[in-house]
């Protein structure tokens, strides 16, 4: 009977406090659905059998880690809010005769019921929408994913285990909270406010330094490899700086406004500044969290959308032709051309843009025009990776064959076309110096035997002697100085004819055996598998970050409403009109809830340069295109944020109604 009493009390408490518990239950349900969905997809045995499936599984694994960490942080944040709101109620239970262990038992039943409901709803939603999730994957990856059943046992067990552990930790935390305070403290807990915080100028300055350091680091990095090394450091600096500026910098700013008598001693400013200053320490952490979550949502969605939308463009950068094959001798090159003519006629396709040429490939480092071996490159400089060049060397006759025009290079002049930035006007090979004639673009992009790299460079040489000079300067071994015979072409025709052609190319071409053959159509599946995986995970994680943002805003609106209700009634009784009070309320919540959004937009703008460099690792070089996708996504997040604010503000206004 006693156990039933605790259960009934818990059930009654959940219903009476549904205004705060329903969002908590909703968040738990959606996080349960997200975790189950990721586990279900990751451990689907059919996923590993499709193009890009292995890469997608790796991306999903990272997503599982992010969701797990976010779930733990958010559940503890929301639970701490709920406990603070319930302290007065628990104190009343204690005054009426309930022992602390009985209160803890009621809280145990409340969290147990919440866990059970969130598991039933979240897992049920995951099972119900399982096939829809795979349909979205098919659309994103442009593949058919073999479905193995509609229920994932691994997903069920993993999700149940994770959330059982987290809710158990919440129960232990709540038990400690109840046992560590006296009944009077509990009874007054809901009314306990924050003391007016002091302006900690050292922390405020440290916040500015951290924020500035993160922004400076994001702007000064010059190449993608260095961006990888500095990305996490810059992110941590910006996060620390954001929290310090909200916690200390905002208080320092409010103190400055308070000292300005002309500004402060006006009814609307007095109420806004004093109210925000009184509780800013508590508010600042939540506002900083909102700013960080909005930033993460904008960047995650923006970069993955840009990456996916630019997939075809990047694929063409890596593989300029539909078919490309590199060989080690001219005889094989001629055999391939003959065999290709037969296969194209047999399958009914048309071969266009057919080019067969000879060149030399080399990898070297170049600093201020001086060419040296990559082995001598010192990686203690964060921009050292930007000195590496993947090079195809060709003579003027080959350039004319491909481009249809001549360069007429002087004996001491080298033509260069490169994706590298800030290339010098000269190249130093040992003791000799050569002028570089820069070529803006190539009409025909010659294929490299191993695809594109960060700095893809083409050199047009006036004589063969320079080939040996470059090999010598780069320290290339004799075995690696052989010419490379490359053939590339495009394929036109109906899809059925192309499918027949590619099947013949892959299975019935012994002349091509042992050579480096790359078929763009075959690689496209892996390409979209990887980028589609990024898009799926990016939008999913971005949605979770937005959900966290919405719920934090909601909890803060409720918290503000509870604390502001009596205060605004008092202000009206001492002479403020209803319109003045309404105006004060609007200004305060607009300032409090849109300040994090402004900070998030600044973070996105400050990180754009580093995001561009990171996306260049995937081959997306179009900076305006990346910026457009990122800021369109940011605009979408801003619109959703405004919707969240509008909906939650209604709750606040109802609570402070007077």
PDB file of C-alpha atoms in Angstrom, residues 356-361 392-409 413-415 439 442 446 458-467 470 483-485:
ATOM      1  CA  UNK A 356      45.946  10.430 -74.893  1.00  0.00           C
ATOM      2  CA  UNK A 357      49.097  12.137 -73.638  1.00  0.00           C
ATOM      3  CA  UNK A 358      52.383  11.550 -71.841  1.00  0.00           C
ATOM      4  CA  UNK A 359      53.681  13.352 -68.755  1.00  0.00           C
ATOM      5  CA  UNK A 360      55.622  12.980 -65.531  1.00  0.00           C
ATOM      6  CA  UNK A 361      54.185  12.986 -62.023  1.00  0.00           C
ATOM      7  CA  UNK A 392      51.903  16.734 -63.491  1.00  0.00           C
ATOM      8  CA  UNK A 393      54.729  17.901 -65.787  1.00  0.00           C
ATOM      9  CA  UNK A 394      54.175  18.110 -69.555  1.00  0.00           C
ATOM     10  CA  UNK A 395      56.024  19.583 -72.527  1.00  0.00           C
ATOM     11  CA  UNK A 396      54.704  22.346 -74.766  1.00  0.00           C
ATOM     12  CA  UNK A 397      53.589  19.876 -77.451  1.00  0.00           C
ATOM     13  CA  UNK A 398      51.352  18.061 -74.964  1.00  0.00           C
ATOM     14  CA  UNK A 399      49.938  21.351 -73.705  1.00  0.00           C
ATOM     15  CA  UNK A 400      49.133  22.378 -77.293  1.00  0.00           C
ATOM     16  CA  UNK A 401      47.504  18.978 -77.938  1.00  0.00           C
ATOM     17  CA  UNK A 402      45.207  19.397 -74.944  1.00  0.00           C
ATOM     18  CA  UNK A 403      44.519  23.134 -75.049  1.00  0.00           C
ATOM     19  CA  UNK A 404      44.697  23.862 -78.770  1.00  0.00           C
ATOM     20  CA  UNK A 405      47.066  26.794 -78.259  1.00  0.00           C
ATOM     21  CA  UNK A 406      50.786  27.353 -77.710  1.00  0.00           C
ATOM     22  CA  UNK A 407      52.620  29.089 -74.875  1.00  0.00           C
ATOM     23  CA  UNK A 408      55.937  29.824 -76.651  1.00  0.00           C
ATOM     24  CA  UNK A 409      57.888  29.617 -73.412  1.00  0.00           C
ATOM     25  CA  UNK A 413      60.351  30.182 -68.230  1.00  0.00           C
ATOM     26  CA  UNK A 414      57.893  27.597 -66.869  1.00  0.00           C
ATOM     27  CA  UNK A 415      54.128  27.643 -67.339  1.00  0.00           C
ATOM     28  CA  UNK A 439      47.916  30.041 -66.545  1.00  0.00           C
ATOM     29  CA  UNK A 442      42.872  24.847 -68.448  1.00  0.00           C
ATOM     30  CA  UNK A 446      44.512  16.389 -67.380  1.00  0.00           C
ATOM     31  CA  UNK A 458      50.385  21.473 -63.717  1.00  0.00           C
ATOM     32  CA  UNK A 459      53.778  22.531 -65.093  1.00  0.00           C
ATOM     33  CA  UNK A 460      54.479  23.184 -68.786  1.00  0.00           C
ATOM     34  CA  UNK A 461      58.229  22.868 -69.456  1.00  0.00           C
ATOM     35  CA  UNK A 462      60.126  24.286 -72.442  1.00  0.00           C
ATOM     36  CA  UNK A 463      62.585  21.344 -72.625  1.00  0.00           C
ATOM     37  CA  UNK A 464      63.114  17.853 -71.174  1.00  0.00           C
ATOM     38  CA  UNK A 465      66.156  18.925 -69.184  1.00  0.00           C
ATOM     39  CA  UNK A 466      63.876  20.726 -66.730  1.00  0.00           C
ATOM     40  CA  UNK A 467      62.123  17.435 -65.969  1.00  0.00           C
ATOM     41  CA  UNK A 470      62.681  19.148 -60.972  1.00  0.00           C
ATOM     42  CA  UNK A 483      56.805   8.763 -67.765  1.00  0.00           C
ATOM     43  CA  UNK A 484      53.084   8.226 -67.206  1.00  0.00           C
ATOM     44  CA  UNK A 485      50.876   7.467 -70.216  1.00  0.00           C
TER      45      UNK A 485
END
